[in-house]
Coordinates of C-alpha atoms and ligand atoms in Angstrom, one line a residue:
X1 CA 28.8 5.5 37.7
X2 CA 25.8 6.8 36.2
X3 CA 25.9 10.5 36.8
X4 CA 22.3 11.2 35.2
X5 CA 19.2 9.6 34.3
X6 CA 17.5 12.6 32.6
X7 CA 17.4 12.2 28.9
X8 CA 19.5 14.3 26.8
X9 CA 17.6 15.6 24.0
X10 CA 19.0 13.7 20.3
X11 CA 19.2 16.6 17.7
X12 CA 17.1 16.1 14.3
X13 CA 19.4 15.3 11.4
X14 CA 17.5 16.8 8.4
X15 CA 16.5 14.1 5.6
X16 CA 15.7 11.8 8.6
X17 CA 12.5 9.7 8.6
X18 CA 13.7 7.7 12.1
X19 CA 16.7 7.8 14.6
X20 CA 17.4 5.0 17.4
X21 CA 19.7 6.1 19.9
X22 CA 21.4 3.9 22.1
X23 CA 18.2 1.2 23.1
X24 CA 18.5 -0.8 25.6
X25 CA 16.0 -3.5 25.8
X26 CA 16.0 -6.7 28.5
X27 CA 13.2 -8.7 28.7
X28 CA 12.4 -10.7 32.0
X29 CA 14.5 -10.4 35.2
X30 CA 17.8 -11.5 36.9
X31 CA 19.3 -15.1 35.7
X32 CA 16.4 -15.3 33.1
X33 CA 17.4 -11.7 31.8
X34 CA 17.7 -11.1 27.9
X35 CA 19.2 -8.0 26.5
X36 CA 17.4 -8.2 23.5
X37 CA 18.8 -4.6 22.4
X38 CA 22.2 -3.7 23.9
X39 CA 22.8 -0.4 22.7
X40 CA 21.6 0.0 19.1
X41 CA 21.6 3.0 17.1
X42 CA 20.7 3.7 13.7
X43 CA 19.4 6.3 11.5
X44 CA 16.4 5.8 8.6
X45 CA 17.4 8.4 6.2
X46 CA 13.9 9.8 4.2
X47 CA 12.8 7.9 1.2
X48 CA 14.9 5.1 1.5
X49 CA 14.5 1.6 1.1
X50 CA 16.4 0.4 4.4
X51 CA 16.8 -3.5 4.7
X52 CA 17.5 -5.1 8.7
X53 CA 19.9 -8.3 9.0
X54 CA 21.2 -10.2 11.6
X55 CA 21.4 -13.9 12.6
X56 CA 17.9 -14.9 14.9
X57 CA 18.0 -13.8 18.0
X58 CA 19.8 -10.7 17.4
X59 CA 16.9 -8.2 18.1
X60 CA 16.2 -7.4 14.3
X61 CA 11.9 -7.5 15.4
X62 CA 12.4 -5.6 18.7
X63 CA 14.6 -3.0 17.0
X64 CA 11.8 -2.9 14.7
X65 CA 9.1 -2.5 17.2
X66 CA 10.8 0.1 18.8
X67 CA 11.6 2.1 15.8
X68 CA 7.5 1.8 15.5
X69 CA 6.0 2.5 18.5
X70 CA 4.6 -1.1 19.0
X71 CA 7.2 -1.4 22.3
X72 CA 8.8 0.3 24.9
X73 CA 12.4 0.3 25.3
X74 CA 14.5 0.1 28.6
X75 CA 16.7 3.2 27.9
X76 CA 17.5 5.4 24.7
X77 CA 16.1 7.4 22.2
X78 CA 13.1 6.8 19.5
X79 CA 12.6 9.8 17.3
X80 CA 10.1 9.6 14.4
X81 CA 10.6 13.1 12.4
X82 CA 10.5 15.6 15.8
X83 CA 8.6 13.3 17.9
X84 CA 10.1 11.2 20.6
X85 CA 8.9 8.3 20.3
X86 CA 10.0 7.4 24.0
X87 CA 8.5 10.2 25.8
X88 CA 4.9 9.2 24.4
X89 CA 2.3 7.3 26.4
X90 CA 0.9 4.0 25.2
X91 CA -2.6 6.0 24.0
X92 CA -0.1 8.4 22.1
X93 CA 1.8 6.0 20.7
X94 CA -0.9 4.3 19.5
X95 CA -2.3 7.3 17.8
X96 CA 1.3 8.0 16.2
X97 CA 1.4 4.6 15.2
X98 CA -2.5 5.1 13.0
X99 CA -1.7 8.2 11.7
X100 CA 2.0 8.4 10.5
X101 CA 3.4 4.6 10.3
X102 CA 2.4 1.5 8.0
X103 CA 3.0 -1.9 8.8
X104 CA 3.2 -5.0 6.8
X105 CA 3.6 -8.3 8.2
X106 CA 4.6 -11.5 7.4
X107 CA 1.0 -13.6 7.7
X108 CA -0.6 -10.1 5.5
X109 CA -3.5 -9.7 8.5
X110 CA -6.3 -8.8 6.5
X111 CA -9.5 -8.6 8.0
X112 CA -11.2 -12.0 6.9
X113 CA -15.1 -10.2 6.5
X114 CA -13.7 -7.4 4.7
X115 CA -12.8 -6.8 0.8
X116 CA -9.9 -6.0 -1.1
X117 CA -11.3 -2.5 -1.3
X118 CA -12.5 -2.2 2.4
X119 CA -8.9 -3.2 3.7
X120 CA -7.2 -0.9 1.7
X121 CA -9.1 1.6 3.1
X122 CA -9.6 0.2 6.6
X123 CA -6.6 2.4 7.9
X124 CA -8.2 5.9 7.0
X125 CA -11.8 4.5 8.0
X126 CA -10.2 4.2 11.5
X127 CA -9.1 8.0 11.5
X128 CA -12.6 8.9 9.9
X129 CA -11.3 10.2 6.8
X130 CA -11.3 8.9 2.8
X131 CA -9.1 7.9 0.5
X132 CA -7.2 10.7 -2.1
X133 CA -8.6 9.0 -4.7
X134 CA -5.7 9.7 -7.1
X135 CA -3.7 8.3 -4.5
X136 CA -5.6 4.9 -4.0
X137 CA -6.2 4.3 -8.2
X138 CA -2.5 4.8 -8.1
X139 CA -1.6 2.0 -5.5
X140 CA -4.2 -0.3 -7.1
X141 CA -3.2 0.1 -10.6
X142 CA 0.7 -0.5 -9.6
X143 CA 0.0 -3.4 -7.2
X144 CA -2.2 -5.3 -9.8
X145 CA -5.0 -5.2 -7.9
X146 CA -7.9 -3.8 -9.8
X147 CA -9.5 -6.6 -10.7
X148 CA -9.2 -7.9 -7.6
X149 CA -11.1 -5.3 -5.3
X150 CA -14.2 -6.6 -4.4
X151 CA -12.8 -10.2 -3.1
X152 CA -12.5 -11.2 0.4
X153 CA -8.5 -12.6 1.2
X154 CA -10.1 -15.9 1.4
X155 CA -10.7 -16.0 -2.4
X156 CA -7.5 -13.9 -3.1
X157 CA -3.7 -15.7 -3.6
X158 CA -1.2 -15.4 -1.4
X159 CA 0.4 -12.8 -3.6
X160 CA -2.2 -10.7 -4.3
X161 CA -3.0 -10.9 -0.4
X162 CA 0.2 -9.3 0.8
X163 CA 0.2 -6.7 -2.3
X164 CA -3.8 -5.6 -0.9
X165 CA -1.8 -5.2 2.5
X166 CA 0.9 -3.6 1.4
X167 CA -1.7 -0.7 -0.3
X168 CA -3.4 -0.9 2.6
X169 CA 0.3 0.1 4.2
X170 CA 1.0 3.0 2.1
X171 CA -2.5 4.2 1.4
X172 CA -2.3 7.1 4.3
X173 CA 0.9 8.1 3.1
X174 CA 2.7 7.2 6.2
X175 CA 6.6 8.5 7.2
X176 CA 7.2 5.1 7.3
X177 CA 6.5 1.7 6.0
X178 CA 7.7 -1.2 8.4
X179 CA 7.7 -4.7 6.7
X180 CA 8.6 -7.6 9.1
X181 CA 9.5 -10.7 6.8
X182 CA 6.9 -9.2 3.7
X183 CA 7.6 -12.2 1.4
X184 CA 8.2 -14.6 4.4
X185 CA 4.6 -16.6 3.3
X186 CA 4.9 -15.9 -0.5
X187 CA 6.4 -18.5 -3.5
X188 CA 9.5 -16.7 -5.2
X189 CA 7.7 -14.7 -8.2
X190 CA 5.5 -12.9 -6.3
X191 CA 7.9 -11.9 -3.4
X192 CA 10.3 -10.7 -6.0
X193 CA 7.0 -8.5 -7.7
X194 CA 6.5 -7.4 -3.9
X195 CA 10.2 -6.1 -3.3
X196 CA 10.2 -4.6 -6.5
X197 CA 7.2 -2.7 -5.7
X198 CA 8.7 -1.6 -2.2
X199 CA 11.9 -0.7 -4.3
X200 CA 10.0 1.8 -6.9
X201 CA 7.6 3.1 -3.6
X202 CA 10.5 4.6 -2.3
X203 CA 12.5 5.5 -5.5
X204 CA 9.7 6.8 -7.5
X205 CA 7.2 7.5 -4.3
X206 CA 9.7 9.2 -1.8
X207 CA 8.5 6.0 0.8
X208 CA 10.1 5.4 3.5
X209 CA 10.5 1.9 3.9
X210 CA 12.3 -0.4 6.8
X211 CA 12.1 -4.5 6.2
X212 CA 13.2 -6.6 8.6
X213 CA 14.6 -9.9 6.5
X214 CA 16.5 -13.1 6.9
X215 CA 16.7 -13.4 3.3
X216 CA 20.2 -11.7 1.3
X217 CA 18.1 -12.0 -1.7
X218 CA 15.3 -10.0 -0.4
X219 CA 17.8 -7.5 1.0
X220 CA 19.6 -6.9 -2.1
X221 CA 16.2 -4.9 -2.7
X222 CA 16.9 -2.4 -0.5
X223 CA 19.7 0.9 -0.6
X224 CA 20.9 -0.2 2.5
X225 CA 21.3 -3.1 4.9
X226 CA 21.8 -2.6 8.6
X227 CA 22.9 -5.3 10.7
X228 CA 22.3 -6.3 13.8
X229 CA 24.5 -9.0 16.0
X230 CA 23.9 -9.1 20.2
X231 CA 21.6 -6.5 19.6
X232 CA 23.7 -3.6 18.4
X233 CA 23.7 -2.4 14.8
X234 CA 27.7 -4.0 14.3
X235 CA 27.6 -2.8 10.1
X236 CA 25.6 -1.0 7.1
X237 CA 26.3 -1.7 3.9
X238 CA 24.8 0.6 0.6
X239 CA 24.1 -0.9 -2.3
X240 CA 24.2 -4.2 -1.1
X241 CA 23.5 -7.2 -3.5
X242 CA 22.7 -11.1 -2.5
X243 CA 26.4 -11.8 -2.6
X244 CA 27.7 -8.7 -0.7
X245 CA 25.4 -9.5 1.8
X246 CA 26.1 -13.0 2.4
X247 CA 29.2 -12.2 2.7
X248 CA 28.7 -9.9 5.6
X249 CA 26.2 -12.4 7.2
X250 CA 29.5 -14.9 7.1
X251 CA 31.5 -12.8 8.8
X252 CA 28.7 -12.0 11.4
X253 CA 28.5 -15.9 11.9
X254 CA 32.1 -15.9 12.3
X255 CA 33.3 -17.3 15.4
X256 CA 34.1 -14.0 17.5
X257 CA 37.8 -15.1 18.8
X258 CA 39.9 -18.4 18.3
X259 CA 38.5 -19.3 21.5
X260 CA 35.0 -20.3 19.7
X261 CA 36.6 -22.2 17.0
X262 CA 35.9 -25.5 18.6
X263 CA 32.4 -25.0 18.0
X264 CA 29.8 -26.8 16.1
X265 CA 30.3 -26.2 12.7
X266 CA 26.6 -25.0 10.9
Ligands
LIG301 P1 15.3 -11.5 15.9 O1 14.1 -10.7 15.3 O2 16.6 -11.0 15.4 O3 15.2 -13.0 15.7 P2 14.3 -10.7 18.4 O4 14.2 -9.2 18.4 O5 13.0 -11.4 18.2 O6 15.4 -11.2 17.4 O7 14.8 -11.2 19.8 C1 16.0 -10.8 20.5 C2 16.2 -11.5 21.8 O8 15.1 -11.2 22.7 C3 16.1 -13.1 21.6 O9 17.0 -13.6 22.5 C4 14.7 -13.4 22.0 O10 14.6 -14.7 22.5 C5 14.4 -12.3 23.1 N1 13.0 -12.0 23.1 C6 12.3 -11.4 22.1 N2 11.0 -11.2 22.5 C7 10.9 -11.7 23.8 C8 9.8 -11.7 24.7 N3 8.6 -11.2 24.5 N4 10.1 -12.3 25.9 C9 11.3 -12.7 26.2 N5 12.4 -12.7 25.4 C10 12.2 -12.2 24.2

């Protein structure tokens, strides 16, 4: 029995940049159904550096989406700050999305025509307004970027390319920073620069950042990894490090009861 559909409110916990409550999420319909989210709940506390795990499959990008605004979920709660993210329309969402989240993906999305410079900004030329220019110099000067400004991405490296995203991420000052697979395209040295740079935004910065990863080393970044099995968060671990990690991955990969033991072995 279900006795109610109406939502019950989720109180605010103070220091929290995001709350997921409970999200349900299928996608497609009767024998083709997928629960990609099965319940999952999970807190973003304020100026944290939050890492997502999980084997594939798991829901780690539609947990993600949901915490963003970028999808709808079937049931639960979304709250960014006071704002239910579930009770928004798309246009409202949308607008949410602009003005109070970053995003950084894994294949950087720079606009091809523009500069450096230009899609930095290109976030706050959307909402009409300019760059705090303290703000901006700031972001440039600690990404490297400086000399760098007035190339298109075409002539800029891989590297450099997902650090001029990742300003353009942060240069609004958003609540939160999601990064799906950040140094998924980039060669070791430069995706350890880029997680070191997350690392100090929210340390020395006070950003909030969420990255979705399949790497433990990448993880190890972060003050806390959630993970995600069968799309429920199953474990969080603080303080993690590449081995700590791994070793909860291993246990997530573990067969679930003697039954499964006969299993392929990975
Ligand atoms: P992860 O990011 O952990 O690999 P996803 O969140 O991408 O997992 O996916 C969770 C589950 O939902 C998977 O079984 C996936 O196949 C399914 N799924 C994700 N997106 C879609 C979609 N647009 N249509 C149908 N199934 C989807």
């Amino acid at each position: 029995m279900h006795p109610t559909t109406a939502p019950h409110p989720v109180p605010v916990r103070p220091g929290t940049a995001a709350q997921a409550h409970e999200l349900v999420k299928i996608y497609g319909r009767g024998d083709t159904a997928v629960r990609a989210l099965d319940g999952a709940s999970v807190s973003i506390p304020a100026g944290t550096f939050t890492a997502v795990m999980g084997p594939s499959g798991s829901g780690k990008s539609t947990l993600m989406h949901a915490l963003a605004g970028l999808d709808t979920v079937d049931a639960g709660r979304v709250l960014l700050g006071g704002t239910d993210l579930t009770a928004l329309d798309e246009r409202r969402r949308t607008l949410l999305r602009r003005e109070r989240l970053g995003f950084v993906f894994q294949s950087f999305n720079l606009v091809p025509a523009l500069t450096a410079a230009e899609n930095i900004r290109l976030p706050l030329t959307l909402a009409g307004r300019s760059p705090d220019p303290a703000w901006l110099d700031l972001l440039v000067e600690t990404l490297g970027l400086a000399g760098r400004l007035h190339h298109r991405p075409a002539e800029l490296s891989g590297g450099q390319q997902q650090r001029v995203a990742v300003a353009r991420a942060l240069i609004a000052r958003p609540e939160i920073v999601f990064a799906d697979e950040p140094t998924g395209n980039l060669d070791s040295r430069s995706g350890e620069a880029l997680l070191d740079f997350l690392r100090d935004a929210a340390h020395r910065l006070g950003q909030t950042i969420v990255m979705v990863t399949h790497d433990p080393r990448a993880a190890a970044y972060a003050d806390r990894v959630v993970f995600l099995a069968d799309g429920r968060v199953v474990a969080e671990l603080d303080d993690p490090t590449a081995a700590t990690v791994l070793t909860q991955m291993a246990r997530l990969d573990a067969p679930a009861s003697p039954a499964a033991t006969s299993g392929t072995g990975r």
